[in-house]
Short mmCIF file of C-alpha atoms in Angstrom, two decimals:
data_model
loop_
_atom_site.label_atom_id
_atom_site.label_comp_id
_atom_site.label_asym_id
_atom_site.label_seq_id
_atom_site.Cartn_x
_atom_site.Cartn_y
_atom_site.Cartn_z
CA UNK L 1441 112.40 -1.20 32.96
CA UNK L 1442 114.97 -1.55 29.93
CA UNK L 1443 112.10 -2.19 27.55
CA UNK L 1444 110.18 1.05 28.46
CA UNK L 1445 114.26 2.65 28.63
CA UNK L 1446 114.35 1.48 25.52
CA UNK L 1447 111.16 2.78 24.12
CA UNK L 1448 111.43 5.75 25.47
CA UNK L 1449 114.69 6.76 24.34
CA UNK L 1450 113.91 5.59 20.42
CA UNK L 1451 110.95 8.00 21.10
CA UNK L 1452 112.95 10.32 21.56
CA UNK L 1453 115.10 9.79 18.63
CA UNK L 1454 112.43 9.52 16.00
CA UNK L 1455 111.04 12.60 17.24
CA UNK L 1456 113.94 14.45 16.69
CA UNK L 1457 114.66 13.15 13.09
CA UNK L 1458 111.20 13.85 12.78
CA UNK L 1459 111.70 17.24 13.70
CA UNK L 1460 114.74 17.77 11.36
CA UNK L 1461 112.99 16.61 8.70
CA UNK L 1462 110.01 18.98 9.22
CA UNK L 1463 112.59 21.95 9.26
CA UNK L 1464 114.12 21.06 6.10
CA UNK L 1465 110.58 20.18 4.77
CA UNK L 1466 109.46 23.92 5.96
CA UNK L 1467 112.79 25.70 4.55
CA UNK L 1468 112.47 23.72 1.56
CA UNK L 1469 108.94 25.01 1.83
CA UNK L 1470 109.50 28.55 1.64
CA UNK L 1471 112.37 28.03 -0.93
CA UNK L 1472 109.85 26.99 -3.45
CA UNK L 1473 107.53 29.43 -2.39
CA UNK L 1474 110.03 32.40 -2.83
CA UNK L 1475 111.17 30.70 -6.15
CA UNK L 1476 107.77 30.36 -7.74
CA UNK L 1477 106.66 34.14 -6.34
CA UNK L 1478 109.51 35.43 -8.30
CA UNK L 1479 108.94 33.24 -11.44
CA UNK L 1480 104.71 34.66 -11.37
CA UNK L 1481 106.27 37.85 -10.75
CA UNK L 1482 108.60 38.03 -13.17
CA UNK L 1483 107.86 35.93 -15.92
CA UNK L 1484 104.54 35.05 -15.98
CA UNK L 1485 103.16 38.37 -15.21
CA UNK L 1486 104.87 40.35 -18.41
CA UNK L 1487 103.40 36.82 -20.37
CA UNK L 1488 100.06 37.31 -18.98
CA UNK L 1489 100.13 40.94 -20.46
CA UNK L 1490 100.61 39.15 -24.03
CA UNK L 1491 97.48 37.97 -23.37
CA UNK L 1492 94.37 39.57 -25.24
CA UNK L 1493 91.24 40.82 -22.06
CA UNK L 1494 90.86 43.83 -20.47
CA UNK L 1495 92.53 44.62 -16.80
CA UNK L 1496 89.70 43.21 -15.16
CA UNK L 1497 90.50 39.67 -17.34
CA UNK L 1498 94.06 39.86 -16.58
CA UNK L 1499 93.42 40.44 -12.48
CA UNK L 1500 91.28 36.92 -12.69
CA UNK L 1501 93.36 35.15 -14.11
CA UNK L 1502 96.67 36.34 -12.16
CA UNK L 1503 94.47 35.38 -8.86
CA UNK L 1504 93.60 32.15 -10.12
CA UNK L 1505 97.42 31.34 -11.17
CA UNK L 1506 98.29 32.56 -7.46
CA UNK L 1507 95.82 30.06 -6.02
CA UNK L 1508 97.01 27.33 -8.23
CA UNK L 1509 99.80 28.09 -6.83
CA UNK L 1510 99.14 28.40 -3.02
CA UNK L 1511 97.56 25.17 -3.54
CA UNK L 1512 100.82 23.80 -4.81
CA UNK L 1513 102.24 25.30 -1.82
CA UNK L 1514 99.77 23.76 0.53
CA UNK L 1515 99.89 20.29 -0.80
CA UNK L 1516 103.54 20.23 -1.02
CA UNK L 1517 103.99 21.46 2.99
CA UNK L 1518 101.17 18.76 3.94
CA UNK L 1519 103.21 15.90 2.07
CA UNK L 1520 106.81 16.68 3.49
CA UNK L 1521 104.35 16.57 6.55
CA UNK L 1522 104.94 20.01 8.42
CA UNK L 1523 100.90 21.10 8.27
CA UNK L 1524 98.03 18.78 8.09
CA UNK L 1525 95.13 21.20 7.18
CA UNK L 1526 91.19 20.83 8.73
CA UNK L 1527 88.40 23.45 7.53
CA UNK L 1528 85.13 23.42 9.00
CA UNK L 1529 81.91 25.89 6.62
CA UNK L 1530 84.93 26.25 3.82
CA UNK L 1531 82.11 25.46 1.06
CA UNK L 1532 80.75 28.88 1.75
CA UNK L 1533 83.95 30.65 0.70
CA UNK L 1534 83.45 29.12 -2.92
CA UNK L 1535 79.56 29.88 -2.49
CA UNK L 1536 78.01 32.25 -5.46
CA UNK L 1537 77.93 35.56 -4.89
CA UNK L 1538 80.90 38.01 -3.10
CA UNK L 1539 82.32 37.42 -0.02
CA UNK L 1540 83.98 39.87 2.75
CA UNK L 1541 86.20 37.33 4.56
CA UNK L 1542 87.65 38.62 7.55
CA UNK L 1543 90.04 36.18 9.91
CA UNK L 1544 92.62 36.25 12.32
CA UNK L 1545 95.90 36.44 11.62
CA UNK L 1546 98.33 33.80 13.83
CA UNK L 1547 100.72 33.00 11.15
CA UNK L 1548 102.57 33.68 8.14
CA UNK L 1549 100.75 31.75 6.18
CA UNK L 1550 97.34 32.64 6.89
CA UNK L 1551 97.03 34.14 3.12
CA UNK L 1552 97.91 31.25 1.65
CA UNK L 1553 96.02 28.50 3.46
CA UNK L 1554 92.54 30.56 2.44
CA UNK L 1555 93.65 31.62 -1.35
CA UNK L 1556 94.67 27.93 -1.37
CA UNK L 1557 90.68 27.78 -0.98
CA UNK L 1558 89.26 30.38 -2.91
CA UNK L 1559 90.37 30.22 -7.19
CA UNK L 1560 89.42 34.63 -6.66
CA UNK L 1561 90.90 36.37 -3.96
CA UNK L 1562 91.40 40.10 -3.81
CA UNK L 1563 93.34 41.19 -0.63
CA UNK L 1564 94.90 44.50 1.13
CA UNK L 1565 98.99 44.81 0.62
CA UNK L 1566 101.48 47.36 2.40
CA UNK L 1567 102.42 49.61 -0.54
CA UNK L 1568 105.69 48.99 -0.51
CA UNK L 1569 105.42 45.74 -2.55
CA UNK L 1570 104.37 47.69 -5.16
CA UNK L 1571 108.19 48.93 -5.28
CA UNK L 1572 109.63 45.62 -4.53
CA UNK L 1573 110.87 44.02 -7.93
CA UNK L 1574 110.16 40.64 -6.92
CA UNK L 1575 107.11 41.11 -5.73
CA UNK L 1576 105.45 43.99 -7.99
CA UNK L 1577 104.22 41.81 -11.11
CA UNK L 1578 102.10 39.71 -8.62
CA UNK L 1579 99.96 42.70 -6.77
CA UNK L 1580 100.00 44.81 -9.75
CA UNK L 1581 98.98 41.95 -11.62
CA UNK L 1582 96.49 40.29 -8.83
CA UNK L 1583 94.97 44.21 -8.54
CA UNK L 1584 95.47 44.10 -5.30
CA UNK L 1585 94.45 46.59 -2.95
CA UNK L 1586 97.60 48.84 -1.96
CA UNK L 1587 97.01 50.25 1.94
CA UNK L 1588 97.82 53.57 1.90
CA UNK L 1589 95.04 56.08 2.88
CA UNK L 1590 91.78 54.69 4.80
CA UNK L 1591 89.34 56.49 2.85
CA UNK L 1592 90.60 55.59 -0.74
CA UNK L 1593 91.42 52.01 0.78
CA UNK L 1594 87.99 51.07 1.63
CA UNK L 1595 86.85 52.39 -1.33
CA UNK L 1596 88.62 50.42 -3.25
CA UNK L 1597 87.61 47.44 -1.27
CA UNK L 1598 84.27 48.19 -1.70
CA UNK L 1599 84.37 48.73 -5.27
CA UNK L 1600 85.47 44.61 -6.15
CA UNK L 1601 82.89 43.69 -3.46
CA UNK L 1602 80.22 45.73 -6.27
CA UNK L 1603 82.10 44.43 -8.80
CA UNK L 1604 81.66 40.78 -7.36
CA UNK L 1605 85.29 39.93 -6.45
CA UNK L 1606 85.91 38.31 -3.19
CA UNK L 1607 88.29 39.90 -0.42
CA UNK L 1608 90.19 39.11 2.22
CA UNK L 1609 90.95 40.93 5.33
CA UNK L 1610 92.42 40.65 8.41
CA UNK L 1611 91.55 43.13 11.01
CA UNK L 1612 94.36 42.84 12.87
CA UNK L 1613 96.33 44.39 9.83
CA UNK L 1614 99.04 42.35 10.37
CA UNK L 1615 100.02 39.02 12.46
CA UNK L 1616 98.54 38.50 16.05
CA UNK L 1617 100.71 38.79 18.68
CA UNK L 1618 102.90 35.70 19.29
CA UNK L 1619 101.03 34.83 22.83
CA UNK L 1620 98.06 33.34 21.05
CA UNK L 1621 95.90 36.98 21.40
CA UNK L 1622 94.56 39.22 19.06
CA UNK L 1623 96.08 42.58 18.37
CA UNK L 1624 94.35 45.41 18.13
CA UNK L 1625 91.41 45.57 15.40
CA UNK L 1626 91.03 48.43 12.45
CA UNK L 1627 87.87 49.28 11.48
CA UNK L 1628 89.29 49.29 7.90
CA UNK L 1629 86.84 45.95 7.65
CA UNK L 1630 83.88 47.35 9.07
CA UNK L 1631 84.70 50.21 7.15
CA UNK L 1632 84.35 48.29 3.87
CA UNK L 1633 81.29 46.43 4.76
CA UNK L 1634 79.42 49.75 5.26
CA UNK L 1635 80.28 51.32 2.55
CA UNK L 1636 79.19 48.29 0.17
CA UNK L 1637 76.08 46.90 2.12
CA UNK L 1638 77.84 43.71 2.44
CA UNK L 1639 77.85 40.84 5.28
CA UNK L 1640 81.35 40.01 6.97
CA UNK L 1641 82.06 36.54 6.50
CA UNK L 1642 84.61 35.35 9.42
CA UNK L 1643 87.28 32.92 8.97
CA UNK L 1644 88.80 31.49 12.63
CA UNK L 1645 92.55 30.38 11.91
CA UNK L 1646 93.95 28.26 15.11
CA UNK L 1647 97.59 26.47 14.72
CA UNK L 1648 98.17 23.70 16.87
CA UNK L 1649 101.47 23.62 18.46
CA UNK L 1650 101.91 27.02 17.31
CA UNK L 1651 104.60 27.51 14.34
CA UNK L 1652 105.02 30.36 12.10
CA UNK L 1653 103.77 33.04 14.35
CA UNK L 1654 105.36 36.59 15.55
CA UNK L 1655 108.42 36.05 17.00
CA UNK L 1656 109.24 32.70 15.83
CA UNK L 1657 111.81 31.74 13.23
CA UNK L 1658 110.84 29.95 10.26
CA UNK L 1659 112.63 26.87 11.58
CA UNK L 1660 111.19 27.21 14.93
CA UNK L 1661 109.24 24.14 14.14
CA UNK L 1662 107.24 22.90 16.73
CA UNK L 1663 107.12 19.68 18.30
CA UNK L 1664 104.15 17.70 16.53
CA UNK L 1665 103.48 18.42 13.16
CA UNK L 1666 101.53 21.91 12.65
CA UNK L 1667 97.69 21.89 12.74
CA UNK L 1668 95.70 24.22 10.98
CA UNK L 1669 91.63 24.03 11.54
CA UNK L 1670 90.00 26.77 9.58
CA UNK L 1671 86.28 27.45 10.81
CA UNK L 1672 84.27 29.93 8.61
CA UNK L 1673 81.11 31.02 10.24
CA UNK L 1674 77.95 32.56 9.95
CA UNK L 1675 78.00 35.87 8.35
CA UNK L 1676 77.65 38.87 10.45
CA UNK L 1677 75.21 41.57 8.96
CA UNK L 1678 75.51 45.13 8.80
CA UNK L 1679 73.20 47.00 11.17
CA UNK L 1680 70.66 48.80 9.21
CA UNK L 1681 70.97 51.57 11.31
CA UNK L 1682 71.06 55.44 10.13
CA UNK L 1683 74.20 55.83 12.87
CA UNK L 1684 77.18 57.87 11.28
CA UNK L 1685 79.98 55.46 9.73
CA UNK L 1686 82.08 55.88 12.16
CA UNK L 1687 79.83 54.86 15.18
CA UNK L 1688 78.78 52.04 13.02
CA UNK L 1689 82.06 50.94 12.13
CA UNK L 1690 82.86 51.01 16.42
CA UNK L 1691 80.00 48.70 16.51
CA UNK L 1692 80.68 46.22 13.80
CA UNK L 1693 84.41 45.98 14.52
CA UNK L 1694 83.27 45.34 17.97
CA UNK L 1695 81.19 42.91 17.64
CA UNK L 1696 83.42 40.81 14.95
CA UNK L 1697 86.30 41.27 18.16
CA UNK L 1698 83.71 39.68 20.30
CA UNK L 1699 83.25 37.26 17.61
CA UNK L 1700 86.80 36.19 17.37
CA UNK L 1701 87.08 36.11 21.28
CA UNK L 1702 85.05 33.40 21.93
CA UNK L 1703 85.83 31.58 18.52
CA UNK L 1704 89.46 31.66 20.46
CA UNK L 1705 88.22 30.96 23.79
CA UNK L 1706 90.07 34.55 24.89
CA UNK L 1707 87.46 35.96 26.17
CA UNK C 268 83.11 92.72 11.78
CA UNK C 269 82.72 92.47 15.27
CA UNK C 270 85.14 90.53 17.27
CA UNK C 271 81.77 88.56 18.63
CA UNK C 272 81.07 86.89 15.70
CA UNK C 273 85.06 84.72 15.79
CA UNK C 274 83.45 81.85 17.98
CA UNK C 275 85.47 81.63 20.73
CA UNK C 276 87.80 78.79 21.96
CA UNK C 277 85.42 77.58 24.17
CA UNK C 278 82.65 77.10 21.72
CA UNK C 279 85.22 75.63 19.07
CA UNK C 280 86.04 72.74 21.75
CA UNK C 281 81.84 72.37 22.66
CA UNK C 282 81.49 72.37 18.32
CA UNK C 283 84.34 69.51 18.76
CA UNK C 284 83.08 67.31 21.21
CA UNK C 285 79.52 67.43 20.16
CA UNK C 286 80.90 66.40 16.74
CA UNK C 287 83.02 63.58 18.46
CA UNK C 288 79.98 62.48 20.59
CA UNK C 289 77.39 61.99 17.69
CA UNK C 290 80.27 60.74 14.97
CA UNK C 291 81.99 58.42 16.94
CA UNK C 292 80.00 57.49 19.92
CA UNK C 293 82.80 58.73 22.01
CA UNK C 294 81.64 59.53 25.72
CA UNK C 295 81.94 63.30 26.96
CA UNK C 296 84.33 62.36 30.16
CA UNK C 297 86.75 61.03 27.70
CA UNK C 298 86.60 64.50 25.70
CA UNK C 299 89.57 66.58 27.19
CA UNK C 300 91.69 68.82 25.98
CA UNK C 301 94.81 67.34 26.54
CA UNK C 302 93.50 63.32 25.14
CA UNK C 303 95.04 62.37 21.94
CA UNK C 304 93.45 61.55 19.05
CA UNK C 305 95.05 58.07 18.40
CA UNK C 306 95.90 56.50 21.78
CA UNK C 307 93.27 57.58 23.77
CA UNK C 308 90.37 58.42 21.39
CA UNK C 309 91.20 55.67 18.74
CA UNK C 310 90.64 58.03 15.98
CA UNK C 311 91.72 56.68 12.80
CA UNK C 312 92.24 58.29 9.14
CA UNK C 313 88.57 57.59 8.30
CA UNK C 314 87.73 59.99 11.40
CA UNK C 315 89.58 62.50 10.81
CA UNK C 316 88.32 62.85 7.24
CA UNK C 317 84.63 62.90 9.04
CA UNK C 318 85.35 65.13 11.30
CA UNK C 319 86.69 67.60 9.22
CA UNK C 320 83.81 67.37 7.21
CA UNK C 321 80.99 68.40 10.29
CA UNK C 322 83.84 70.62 11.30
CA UNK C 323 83.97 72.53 7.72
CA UNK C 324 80.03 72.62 7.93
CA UNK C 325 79.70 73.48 11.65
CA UNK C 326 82.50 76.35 11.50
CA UNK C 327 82.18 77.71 7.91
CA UNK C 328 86.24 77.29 7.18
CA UNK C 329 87.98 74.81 5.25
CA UNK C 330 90.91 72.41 6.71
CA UNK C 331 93.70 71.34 4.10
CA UNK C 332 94.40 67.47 4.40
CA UNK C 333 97.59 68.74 5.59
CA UNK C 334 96.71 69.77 8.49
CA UNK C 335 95.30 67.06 10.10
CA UNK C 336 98.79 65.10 10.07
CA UNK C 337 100.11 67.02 12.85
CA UNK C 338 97.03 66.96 15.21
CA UNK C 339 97.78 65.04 18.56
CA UNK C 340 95.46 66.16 20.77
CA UNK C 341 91.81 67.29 21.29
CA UNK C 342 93.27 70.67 22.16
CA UNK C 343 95.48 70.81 18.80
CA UNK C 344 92.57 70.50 16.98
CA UNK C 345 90.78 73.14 18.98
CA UNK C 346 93.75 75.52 18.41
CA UNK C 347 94.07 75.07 14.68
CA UNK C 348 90.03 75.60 14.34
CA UNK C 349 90.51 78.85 16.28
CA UNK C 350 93.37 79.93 13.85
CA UNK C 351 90.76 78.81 10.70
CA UNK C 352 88.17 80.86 11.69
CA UNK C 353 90.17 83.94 12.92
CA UNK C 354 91.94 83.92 9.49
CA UNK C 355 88.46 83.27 7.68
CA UNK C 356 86.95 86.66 9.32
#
């Protein structure tokens, strides 16, 4: 009985310094991630403009230093061991050709783990980073999308799909609820694939314990170390259909919910 | 001209719902006056830019993008059609 006492109890222990050590690994984390943000932002944006290429030039290649350096980011949180990372399809994210990716949104790093993936990524920002000084260089630079009307928004979105630029979003316009649901869907998505003929391509995000989601403090680190499986599937066409856009956009947002439902086993 | 050729409230709301019906698949018991727009119709900015478009072409008047911001209900929408078109005569 002593023995298993024994066992038990050291358990215990490591588990806990386990723990600690994943919190200072995440803060640590984060630290580096804020620090580098405002170095890109700052400093290596107003270099970048130095550089002789047109906007379009200067977009790529802020988007590729941004993935270099979510893949820094990534690598460092998987070696301090607070995420160990699976992906299931992710070659077709790199495939030739655009893609639409649309995924779910459980955690704050969502972003990060798929530009860690993809060397292009365009994505939708609130338009308040474009006033934030630490954080203006890197959308302005990226060409991000800012979100601030629907109509101009999609059309904006749909203009780098034409243009051959990949984007990102997430339906659910910002993080899913803390409970493991989905929030509500926008038919900003939809919206875009109509509008440039173009296939969704969905990206399922699940975090297991859960860490890093609504609610939960940064150093609200779970258990077990954080596992993210990210599962790209089939594309989802649009509907050739002659319905008006915003019937068709009910339908395809629908159906991607659906989608994501049973991806999630919600449904 | 003749006061019969203002449509009339009731025909503005009919011009509204058969707009909602065919633009956003919306079914006709859900189409009251008093249901708003974003919580119970799930209109979003895209929407209301198409249906102020079919409404412009249905009614003849034009709607300022203005407008549109302080439209709650089915029946605010009515009501500021109604003041379009009695102004446009």
């Amino acid at each position: 009985v002593s023995v298993s006492i024994q066992i038990l109890v050291s358990g215990t222990t490591d588990r806990a310094m386990n723990r600690t050590l994943r919190i200072l690994g995440t803060g640590a984390s984060f630290l580096l991630f804020g620090l580098s943000s405002a170095v890109l932002g700052m400093l290596l944006y107003p270099l970048l403009l130095l550089v002789p290429g047109g906007r379009v030039e200067r977009e790529l290649r802020m988007q590729w230093l941004i993935h270099q350096g979510f893949r820094a980011f990534v690598g460092f949180m998987k070696a301090v061991g607070v995420i160990r990372v699976s992906t299931e399809g992710a070659e077709a994210l790199r495939a030739p050709g655009a893609v639409l990716v649309v995924a779910n949104h459980p955690t704050l790093i969502d972003f990060v783990l798929l530009g860690s993936l993809m060397p292009q990524l365009d994505c939708v920002a609130k338009r308040a980073i474009w006033a934030n000084p630490f954080m203006r260089g890197i959308v302005r630079g990226a060409g991000y999308v800012p979100n601030d009307d629907g109509d101009s928004t999609v059309a904006a979105c749909a203009e780098r799909l034409r243009a051959g630029r990949n984007i990102l979003l997430f339906p659910e316009g910002t993080r899913s609820p803390g409970d493991g649901s989905l929030g509500p869907f926008h038919r900003g998505a939809a919206h875009v694939a109509i509008a440039a003929g173009h296939p969704l391509l969905p990206v399922t995000i699940r975090c297991v314990p859960r860490g890093l989601m609504r609610g939960q403090k940064w150093y609200d680190v779970p258990e077990r170390r954080m596992h993210f499986t990210l599962s790209v599937a089939e594309p989802i066409a649009v509907p050739e259909a002659d319905a008006p856009r915003g019937t068709g956009a009910r339908r395809l947002t629908a159906g991607l919910r659906e989608h994501f439902e049973k991806r999630l086993a919600l449904a | 001209l003749p006061e019969a050729d203002t449509p009339s409230p009731e025909r503005i709301f009919a011009v509204v719902v058969a707009i909602m019906q065919s633009q956003f698949d919306l079914d006709e018991s859900e189409l009251v006056p008093g249901a708003h727009l974003v919580d119970d119709l799930d209109l979003d900015s895209i929407d209301g830019v198409d249906l102020s478009v079919k409404a412009e072409e249905e009614l003849g008047v034009e709607i300022q993008p203005e407008d549109l911001g302080e439209l709650q209900t089915l029946q605010d929408v009515v009501d500021l059609l109604h003041r379009l078109v009695t102004r446009a005569r």
